[in-house]
CSV table of C-alpha atoms and ligand atoms in Angstrom, one decimal:
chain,number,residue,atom,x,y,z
A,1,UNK,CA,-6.9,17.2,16.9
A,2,UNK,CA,-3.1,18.3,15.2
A,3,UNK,CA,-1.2,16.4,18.0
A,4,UNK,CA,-3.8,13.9,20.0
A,5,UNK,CA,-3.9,10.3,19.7
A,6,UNK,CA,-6.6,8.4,18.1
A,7,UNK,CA,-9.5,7.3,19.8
A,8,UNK,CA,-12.2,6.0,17.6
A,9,UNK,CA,-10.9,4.2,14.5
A,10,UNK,CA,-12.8,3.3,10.9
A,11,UNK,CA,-11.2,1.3,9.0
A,12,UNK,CA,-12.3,0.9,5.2
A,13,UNK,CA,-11.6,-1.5,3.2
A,14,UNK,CA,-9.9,-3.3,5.5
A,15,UNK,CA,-10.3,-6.7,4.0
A,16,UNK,CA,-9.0,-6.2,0.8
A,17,UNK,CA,-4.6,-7.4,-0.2
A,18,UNK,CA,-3.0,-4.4,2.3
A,19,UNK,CA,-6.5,-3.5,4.4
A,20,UNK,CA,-5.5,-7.2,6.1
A,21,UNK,CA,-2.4,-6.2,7.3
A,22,UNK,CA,-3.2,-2.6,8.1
A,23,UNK,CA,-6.4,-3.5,10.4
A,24,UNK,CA,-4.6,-7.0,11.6
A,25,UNK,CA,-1.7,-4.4,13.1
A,26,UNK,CA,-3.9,-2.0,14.5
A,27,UNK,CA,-6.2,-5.0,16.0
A,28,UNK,CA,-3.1,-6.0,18.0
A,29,UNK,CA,-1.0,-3.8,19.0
A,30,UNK,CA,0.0,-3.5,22.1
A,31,UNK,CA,-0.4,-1.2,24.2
A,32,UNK,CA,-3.9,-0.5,22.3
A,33,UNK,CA,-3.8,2.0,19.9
A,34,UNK,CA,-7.1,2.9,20.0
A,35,UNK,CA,-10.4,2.7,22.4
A,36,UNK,CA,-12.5,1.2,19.4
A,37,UNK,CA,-11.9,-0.4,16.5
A,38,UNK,CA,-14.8,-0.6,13.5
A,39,UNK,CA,-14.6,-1.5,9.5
A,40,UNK,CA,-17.0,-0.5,7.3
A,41,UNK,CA,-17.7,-3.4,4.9
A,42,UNK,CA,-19.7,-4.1,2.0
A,43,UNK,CA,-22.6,-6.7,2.1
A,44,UNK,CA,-20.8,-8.7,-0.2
A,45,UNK,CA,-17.8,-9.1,1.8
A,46,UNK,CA,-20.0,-9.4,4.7
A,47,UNK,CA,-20.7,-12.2,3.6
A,48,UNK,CA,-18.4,-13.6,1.4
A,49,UNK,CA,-17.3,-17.4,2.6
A,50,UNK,CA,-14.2,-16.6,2.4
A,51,UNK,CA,-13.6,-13.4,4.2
A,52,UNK,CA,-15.9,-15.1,7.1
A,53,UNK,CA,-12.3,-16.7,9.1
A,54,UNK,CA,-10.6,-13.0,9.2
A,55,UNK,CA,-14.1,-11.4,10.3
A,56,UNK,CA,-14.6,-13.8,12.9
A,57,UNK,CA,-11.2,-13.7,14.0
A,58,UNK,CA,-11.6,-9.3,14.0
A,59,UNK,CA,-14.6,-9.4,16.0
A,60,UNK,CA,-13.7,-12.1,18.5
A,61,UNK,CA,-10.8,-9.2,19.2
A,62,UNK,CA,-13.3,-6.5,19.8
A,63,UNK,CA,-13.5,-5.4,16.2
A,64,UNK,CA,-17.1,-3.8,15.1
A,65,UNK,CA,-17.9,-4.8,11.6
A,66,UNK,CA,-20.3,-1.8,10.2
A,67,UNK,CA,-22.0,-3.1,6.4
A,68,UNK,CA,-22.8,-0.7,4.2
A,69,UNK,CA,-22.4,0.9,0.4
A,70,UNK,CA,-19.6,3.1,0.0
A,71,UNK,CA,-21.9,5.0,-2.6
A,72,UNK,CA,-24.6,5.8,-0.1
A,73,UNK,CA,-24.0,8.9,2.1
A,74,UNK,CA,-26.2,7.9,5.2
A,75,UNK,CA,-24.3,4.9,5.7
A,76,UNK,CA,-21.4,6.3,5.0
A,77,UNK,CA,-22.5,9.0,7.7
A,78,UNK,CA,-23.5,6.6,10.2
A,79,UNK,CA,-20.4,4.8,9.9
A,80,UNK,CA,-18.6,8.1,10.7
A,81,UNK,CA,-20.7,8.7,14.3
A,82,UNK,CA,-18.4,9.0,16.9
A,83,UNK,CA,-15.3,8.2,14.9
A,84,UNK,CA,-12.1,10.4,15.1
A,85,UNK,CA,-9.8,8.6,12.5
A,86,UNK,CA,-10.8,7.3,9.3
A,87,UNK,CA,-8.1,5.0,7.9
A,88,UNK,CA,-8.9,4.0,3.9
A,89,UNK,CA,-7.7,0.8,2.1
A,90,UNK,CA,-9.6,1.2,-0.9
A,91,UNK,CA,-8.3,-0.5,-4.2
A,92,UNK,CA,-7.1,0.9,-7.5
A,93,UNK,CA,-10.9,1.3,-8.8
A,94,UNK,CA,-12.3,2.9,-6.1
A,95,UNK,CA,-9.5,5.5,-5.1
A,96,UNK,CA,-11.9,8.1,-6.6
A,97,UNK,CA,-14.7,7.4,-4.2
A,98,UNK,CA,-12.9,8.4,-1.7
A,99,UNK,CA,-13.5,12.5,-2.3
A,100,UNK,CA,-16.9,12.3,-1.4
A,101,UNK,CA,-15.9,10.1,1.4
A,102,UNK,CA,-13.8,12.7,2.2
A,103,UNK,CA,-16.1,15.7,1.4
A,104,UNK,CA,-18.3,13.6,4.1
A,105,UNK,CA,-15.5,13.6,6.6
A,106,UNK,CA,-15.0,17.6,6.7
A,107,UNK,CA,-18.8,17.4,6.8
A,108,UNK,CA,-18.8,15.2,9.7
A,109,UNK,CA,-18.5,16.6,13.2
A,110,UNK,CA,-16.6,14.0,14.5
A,111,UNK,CA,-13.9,13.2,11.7
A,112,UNK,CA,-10.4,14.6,12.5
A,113,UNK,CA,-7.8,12.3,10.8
A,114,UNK,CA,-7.8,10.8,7.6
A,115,UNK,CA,-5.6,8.3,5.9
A,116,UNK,CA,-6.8,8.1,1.9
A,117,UNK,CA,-5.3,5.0,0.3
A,118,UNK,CA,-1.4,4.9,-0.5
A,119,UNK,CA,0.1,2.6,0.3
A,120,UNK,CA,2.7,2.6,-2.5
A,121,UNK,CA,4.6,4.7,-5.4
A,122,UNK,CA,5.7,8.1,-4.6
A,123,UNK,CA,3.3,10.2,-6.7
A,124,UNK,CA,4.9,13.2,-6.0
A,125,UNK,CA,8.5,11.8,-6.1
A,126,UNK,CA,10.2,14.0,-9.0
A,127,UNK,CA,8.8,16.4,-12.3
A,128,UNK,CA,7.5,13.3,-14.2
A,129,UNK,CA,5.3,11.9,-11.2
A,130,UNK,CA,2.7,14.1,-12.1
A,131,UNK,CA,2.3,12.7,-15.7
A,132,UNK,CA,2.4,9.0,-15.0
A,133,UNK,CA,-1.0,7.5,-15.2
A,134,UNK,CA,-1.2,5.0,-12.8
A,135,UNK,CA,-0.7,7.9,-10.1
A,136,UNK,CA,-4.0,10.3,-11.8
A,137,UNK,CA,-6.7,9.0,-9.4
A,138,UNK,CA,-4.4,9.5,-6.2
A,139,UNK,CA,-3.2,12.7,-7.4
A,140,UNK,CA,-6.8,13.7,-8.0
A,141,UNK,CA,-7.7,12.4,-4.1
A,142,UNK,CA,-4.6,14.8,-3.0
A,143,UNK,CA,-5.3,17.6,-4.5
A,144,UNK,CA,-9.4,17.8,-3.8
A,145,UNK,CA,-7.7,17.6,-0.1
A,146,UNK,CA,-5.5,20.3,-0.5
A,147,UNK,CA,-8.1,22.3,-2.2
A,148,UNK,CA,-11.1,21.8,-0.2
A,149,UNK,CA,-10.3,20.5,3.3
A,150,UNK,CA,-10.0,22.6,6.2
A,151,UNK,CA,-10.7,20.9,9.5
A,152,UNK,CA,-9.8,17.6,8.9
A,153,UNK,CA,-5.7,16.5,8.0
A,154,UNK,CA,-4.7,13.9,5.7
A,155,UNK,CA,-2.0,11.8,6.5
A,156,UNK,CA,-0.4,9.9,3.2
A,157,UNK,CA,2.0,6.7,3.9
A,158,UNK,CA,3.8,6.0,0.8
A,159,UNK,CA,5.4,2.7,1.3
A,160,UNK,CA,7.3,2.1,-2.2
A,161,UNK,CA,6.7,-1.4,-3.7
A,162,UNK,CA,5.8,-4.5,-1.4
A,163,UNK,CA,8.1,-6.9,-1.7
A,164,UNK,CA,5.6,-9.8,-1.3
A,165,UNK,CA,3.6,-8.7,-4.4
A,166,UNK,CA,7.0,-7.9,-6.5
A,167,UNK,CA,8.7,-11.3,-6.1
A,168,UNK,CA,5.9,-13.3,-8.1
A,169,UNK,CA,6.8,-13.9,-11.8
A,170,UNK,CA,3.1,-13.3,-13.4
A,171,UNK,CA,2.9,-15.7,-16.6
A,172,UNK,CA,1.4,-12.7,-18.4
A,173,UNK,CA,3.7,-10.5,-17.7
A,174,UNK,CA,7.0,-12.3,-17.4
A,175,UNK,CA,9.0,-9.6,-18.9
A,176,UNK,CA,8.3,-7.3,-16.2
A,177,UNK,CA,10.4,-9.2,-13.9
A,178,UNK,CA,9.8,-11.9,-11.0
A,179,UNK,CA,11.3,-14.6,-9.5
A,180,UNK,CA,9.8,-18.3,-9.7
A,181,UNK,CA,10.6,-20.6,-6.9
A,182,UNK,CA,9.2,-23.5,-9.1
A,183,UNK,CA,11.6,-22.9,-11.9
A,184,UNK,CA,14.6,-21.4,-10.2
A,185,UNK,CA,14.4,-19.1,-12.4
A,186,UNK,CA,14.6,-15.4,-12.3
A,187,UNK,CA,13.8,-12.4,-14.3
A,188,UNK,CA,15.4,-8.9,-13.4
A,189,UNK,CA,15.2,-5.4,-15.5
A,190,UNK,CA,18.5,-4.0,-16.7
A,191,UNK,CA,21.6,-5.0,-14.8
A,192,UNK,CA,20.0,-6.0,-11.8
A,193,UNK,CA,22.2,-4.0,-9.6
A,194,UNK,CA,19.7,-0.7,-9.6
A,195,UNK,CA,18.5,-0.3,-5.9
A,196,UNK,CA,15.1,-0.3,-4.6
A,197,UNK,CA,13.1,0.4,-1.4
A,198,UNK,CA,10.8,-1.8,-0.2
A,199,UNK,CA,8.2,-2.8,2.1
A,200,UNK,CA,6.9,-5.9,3.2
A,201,UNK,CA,3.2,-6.5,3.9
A,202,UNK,CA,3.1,-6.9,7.2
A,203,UNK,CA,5.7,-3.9,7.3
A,204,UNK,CA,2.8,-1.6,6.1
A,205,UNK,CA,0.8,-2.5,9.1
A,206,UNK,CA,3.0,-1.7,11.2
A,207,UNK,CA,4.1,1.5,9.7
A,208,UNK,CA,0.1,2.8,9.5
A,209,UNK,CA,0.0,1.6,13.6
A,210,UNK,CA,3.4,3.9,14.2
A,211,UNK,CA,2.6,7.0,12.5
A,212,UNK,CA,-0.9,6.2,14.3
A,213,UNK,CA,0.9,6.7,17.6
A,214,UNK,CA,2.8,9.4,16.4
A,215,UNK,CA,0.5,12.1,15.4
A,216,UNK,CA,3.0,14.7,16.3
A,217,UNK,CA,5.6,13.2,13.1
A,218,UNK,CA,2.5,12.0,10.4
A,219,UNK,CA,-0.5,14.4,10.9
A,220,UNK,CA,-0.5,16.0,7.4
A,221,UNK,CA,2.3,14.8,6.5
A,222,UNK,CA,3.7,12.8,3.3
A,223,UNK,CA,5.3,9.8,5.0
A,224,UNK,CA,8.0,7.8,3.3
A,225,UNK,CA,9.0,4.5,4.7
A,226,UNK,CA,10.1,1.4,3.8
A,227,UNK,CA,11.8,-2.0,5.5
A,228,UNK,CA,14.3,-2.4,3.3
A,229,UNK,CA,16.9,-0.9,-0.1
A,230,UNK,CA,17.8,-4.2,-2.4
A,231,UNK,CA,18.8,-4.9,-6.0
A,232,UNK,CA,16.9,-7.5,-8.2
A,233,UNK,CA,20.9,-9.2,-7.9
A,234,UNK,CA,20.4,-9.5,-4.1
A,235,UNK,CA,17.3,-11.4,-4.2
A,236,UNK,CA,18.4,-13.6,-6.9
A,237,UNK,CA,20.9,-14.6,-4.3
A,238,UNK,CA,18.6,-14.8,-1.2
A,239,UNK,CA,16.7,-17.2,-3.4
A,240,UNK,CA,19.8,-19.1,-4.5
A,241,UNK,CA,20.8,-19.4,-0.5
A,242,UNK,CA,17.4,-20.6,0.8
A,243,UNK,CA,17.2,-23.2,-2.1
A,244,UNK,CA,20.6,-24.5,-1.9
A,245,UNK,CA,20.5,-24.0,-6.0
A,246,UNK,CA,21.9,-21.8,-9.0
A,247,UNK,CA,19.1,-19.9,-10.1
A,248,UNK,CA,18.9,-18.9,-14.1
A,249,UNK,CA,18.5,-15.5,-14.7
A,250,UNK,CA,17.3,-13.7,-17.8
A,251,UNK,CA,17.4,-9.7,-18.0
A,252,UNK,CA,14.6,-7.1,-19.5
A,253,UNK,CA,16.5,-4.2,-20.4
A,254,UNK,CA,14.4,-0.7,-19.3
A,255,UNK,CA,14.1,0.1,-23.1
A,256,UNK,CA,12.5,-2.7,-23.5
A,257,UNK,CA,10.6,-2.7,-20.3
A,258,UNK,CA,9.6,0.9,-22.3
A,259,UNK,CA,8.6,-0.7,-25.7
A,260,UNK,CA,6.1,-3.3,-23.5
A,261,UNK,CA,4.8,-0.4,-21.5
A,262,UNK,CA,3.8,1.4,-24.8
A,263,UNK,CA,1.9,-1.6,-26.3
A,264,UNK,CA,0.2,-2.4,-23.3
A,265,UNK,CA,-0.9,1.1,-23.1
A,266,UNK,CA,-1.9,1.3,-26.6
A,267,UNK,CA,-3.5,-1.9,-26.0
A,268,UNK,CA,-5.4,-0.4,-23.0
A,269,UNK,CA,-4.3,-3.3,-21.5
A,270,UNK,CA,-5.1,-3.5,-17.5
A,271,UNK,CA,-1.2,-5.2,-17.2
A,272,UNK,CA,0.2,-1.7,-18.2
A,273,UNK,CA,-0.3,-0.4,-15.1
A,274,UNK,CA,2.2,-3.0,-13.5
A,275,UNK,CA,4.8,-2.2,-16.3
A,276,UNK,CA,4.4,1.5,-15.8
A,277,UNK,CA,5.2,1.0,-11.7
A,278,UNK,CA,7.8,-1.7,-12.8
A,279,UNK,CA,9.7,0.9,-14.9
A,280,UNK,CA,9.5,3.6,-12.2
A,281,UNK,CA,10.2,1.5,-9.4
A,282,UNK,CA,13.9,0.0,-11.7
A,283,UNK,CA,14.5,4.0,-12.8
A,284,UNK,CA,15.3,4.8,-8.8
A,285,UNK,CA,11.4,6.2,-8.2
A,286,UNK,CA,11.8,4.7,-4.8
A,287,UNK,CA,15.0,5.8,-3.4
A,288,UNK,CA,15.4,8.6,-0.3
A,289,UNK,CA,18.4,10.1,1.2
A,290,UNK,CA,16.5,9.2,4.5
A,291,UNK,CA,13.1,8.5,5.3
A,292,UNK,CA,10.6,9.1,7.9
A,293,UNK,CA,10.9,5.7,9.9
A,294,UNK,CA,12.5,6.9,12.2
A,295,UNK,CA,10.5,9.9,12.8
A,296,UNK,CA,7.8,6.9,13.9
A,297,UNK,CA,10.0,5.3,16.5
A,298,UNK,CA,11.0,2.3,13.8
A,299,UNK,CA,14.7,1.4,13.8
A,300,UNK,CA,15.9,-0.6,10.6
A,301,UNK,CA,16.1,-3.8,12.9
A,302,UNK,CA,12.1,-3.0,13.8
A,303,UNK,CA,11.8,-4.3,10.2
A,304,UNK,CA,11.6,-6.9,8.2
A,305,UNK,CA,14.5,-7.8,6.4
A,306,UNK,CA,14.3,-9.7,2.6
A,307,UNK,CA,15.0,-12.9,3.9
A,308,UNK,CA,11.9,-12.7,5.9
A,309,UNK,CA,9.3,-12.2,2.5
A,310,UNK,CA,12.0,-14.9,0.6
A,311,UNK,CA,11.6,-17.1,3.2
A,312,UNK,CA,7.6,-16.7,3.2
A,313,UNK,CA,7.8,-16.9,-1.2
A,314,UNK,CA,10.0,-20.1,-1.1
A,315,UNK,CA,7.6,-21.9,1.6
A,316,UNK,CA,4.7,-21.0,-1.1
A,317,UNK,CA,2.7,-18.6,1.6
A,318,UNK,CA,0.2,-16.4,0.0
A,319,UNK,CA,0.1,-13.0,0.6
B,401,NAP,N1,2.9,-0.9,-3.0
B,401,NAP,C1,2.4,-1.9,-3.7
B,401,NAP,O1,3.1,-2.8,-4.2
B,401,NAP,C2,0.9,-2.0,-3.8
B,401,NAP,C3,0.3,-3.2,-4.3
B,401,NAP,C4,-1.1,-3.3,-4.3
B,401,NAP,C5,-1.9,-2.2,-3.8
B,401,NAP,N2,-1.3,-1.1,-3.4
B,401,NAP,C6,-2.1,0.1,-3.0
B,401,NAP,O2,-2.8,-0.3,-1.8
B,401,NAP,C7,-4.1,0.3,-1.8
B,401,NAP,C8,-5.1,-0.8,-1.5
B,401,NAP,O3,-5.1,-1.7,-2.6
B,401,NAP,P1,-5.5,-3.2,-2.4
B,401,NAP,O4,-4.9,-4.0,-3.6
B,401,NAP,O5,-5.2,-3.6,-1.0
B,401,NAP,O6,-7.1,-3.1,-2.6
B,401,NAP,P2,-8.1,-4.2,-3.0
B,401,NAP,O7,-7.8,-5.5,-2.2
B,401,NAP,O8,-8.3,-4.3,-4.4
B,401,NAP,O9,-9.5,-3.6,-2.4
B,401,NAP,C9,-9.6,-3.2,-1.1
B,401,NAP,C10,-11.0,-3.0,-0.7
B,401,NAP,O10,-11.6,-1.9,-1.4
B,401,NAP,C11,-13.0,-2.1,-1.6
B,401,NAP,N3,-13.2,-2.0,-3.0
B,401,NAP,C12,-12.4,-2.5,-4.0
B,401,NAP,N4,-12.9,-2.2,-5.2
B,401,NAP,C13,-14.0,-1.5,-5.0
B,401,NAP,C14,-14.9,-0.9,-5.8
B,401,NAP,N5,-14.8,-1.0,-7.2
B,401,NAP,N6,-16.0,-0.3,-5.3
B,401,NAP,C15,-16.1,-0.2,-3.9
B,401,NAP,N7,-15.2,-0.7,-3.1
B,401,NAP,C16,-14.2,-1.4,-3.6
B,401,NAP,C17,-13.3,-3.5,-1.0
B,401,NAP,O11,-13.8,-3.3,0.3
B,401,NAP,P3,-15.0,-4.1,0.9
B,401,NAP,O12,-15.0,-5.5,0.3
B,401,NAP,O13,-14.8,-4.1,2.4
B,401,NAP,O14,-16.2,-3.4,0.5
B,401,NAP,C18,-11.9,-4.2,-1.0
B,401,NAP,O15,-11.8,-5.2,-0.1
B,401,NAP,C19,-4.2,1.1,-3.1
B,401,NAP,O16,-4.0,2.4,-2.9
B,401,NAP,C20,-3.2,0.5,-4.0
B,401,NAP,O17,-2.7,1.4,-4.9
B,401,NAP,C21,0.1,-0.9,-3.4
């Protein structure tokens, strides 16, 4: 299809932390993006009590909810009938299903354009991308693509860190950095003055919904995008303005941010990951002379700005 607009979307995983925003932009945007809109759901979520509000809500807006296992190729198969664009959320554990979802796709007749899950770091960003372990599994998915995939093109939207999810100071993991709205208090690595690009949560849905509408600037393509370049300093004051209060801040310096990787690591602890992205994201693994916003038709002031996810942190909203 190179250059035509979607017609039939899939949306998988579309319940899961960014699959909510993602579908919730595509659902309503206006003018519609799409003619159809479907998500292909396990049974579990189908009929988990607490994913019932959001399906109810998707369906009363002309969403069809297909249930099936991931793992089984007729569903998977009949889930792809008719559909032109096939937009993955999946999570961290099952990015590697998604190459015989993809191997399906090429098989399919119907299949065209394919979005694996991204949705964050720059895997590819310099030399040392390739040997950082939270990226093997999405470096895996992209290069089974480039390998074995002819007929149908990939489109990649790497959004850097979301804000939402980095402002949280996780008890476990307090070291790695956060801010707590409780305590006032803060926890920055290094300096705090290092920039970093972000994006917010609902900023990914609506970056997913404008390189939908611009095949002609995200078919194959790597997209980088983000709402937003900030220091950990910046938000510390954000916070101190919308609480009317000094904030205390403690610093992790990056060697140490280093040493705590390691053990983790060693410890094959499932936290290391988040210290691994932490460590990438404080290093400048997220910074771009320009990025490819604009190329979608988003101008800066089309996007959140930090006061927007501060605002939402402060007021205790979930994400
Ligand atoms: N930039 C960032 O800061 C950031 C933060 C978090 C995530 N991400 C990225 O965003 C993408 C999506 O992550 P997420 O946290 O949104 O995902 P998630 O909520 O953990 O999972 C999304 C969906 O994937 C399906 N799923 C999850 N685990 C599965 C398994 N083991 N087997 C089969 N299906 C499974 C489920 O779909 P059903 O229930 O519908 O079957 C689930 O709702 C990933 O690529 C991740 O790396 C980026």
């Amino acid at each position: 299809m190179a250059t035509q607009l979607p017609s039939k979307i899939l949306i998988i995983g579309a319940t899961g932390n960014i699959g909510k925003y993602i579908t919730n932009a595509i659902v309503s945007a206006k003018p519609p993006i799409a003619q159809q809109i479907s998500i292909f759901t396990s049974q579990a979520t189908a009929s988990n009590p607490s994913k019932q509000a959001l399906l109810t809500s998707w369906k009363s807006q002309g969403v069809t909810v297909v249930t099936g296992d991931l793992s089984n190729a007729d569903d998977v198969k009949k889930a792809y009938s008719g559909i032109d664009t096939v937009i993955s959320c999946l999570g961290r554990n099952a990015l590697l299903r998604q190459i015989e979802l993809l191997k399906l796709a090429e098989e399919s007749k119907d299949v065209q354009w394919f979005f694996p899950s991204e949705y964050g770091t720059d895997i590819e960003y310099d030399a040392s991308s390739k040997d950082e372990k939270p990226h093997q599994n999405k470096l895996r998915v992209r290069e089974f693509i480039r390998d074995n995939l002819n007929r149908v093109q990939c489109t990649y939207v790497v959004t850097g860190p979301y804000i939402d999810m980095f402002l949280p100071l996780v008890p476990v993991a307090e070291d790695a950095g956060g801010f707590d709205t409780k305590s006032k208090r803060a926890v920055v690595i290094g300096s705090g003055d290092e920039k970093i690009g972000f994006t917010t949560m609902p900023d990914v849905g609506k970056l997913v919904a404008a390189a939908l509408r611009h095949p002609e600037a995200s078919v194959g393509k790597v997209l980088k995008v983000q709402s937003f370049v900030t220091t950990p300093n910046s938000i510390v004051a954000e916070f101190e303005r919308q609480t009317g209060t000094k904030w205390t801040v403690d610093h992790t310096s990056n060697q140490k941010l280093r040493e705590v990787e390691k053990e983790k690591w060693d410890a094959n602890s499932p936290i290391a990951t988040l210290y691994t992205l932490k460590r990438i994201w404080a290093e400048g693994g997220t910074l771009y002379d320009k990025t490819d916003n604009e190329a979608l038709g988003l101008k800066p002031e089309d996007m959140e700005p930090l006061s927007a996810a501060v605002n939402r942190a402060v007021n205790g909203e979930g994400y």
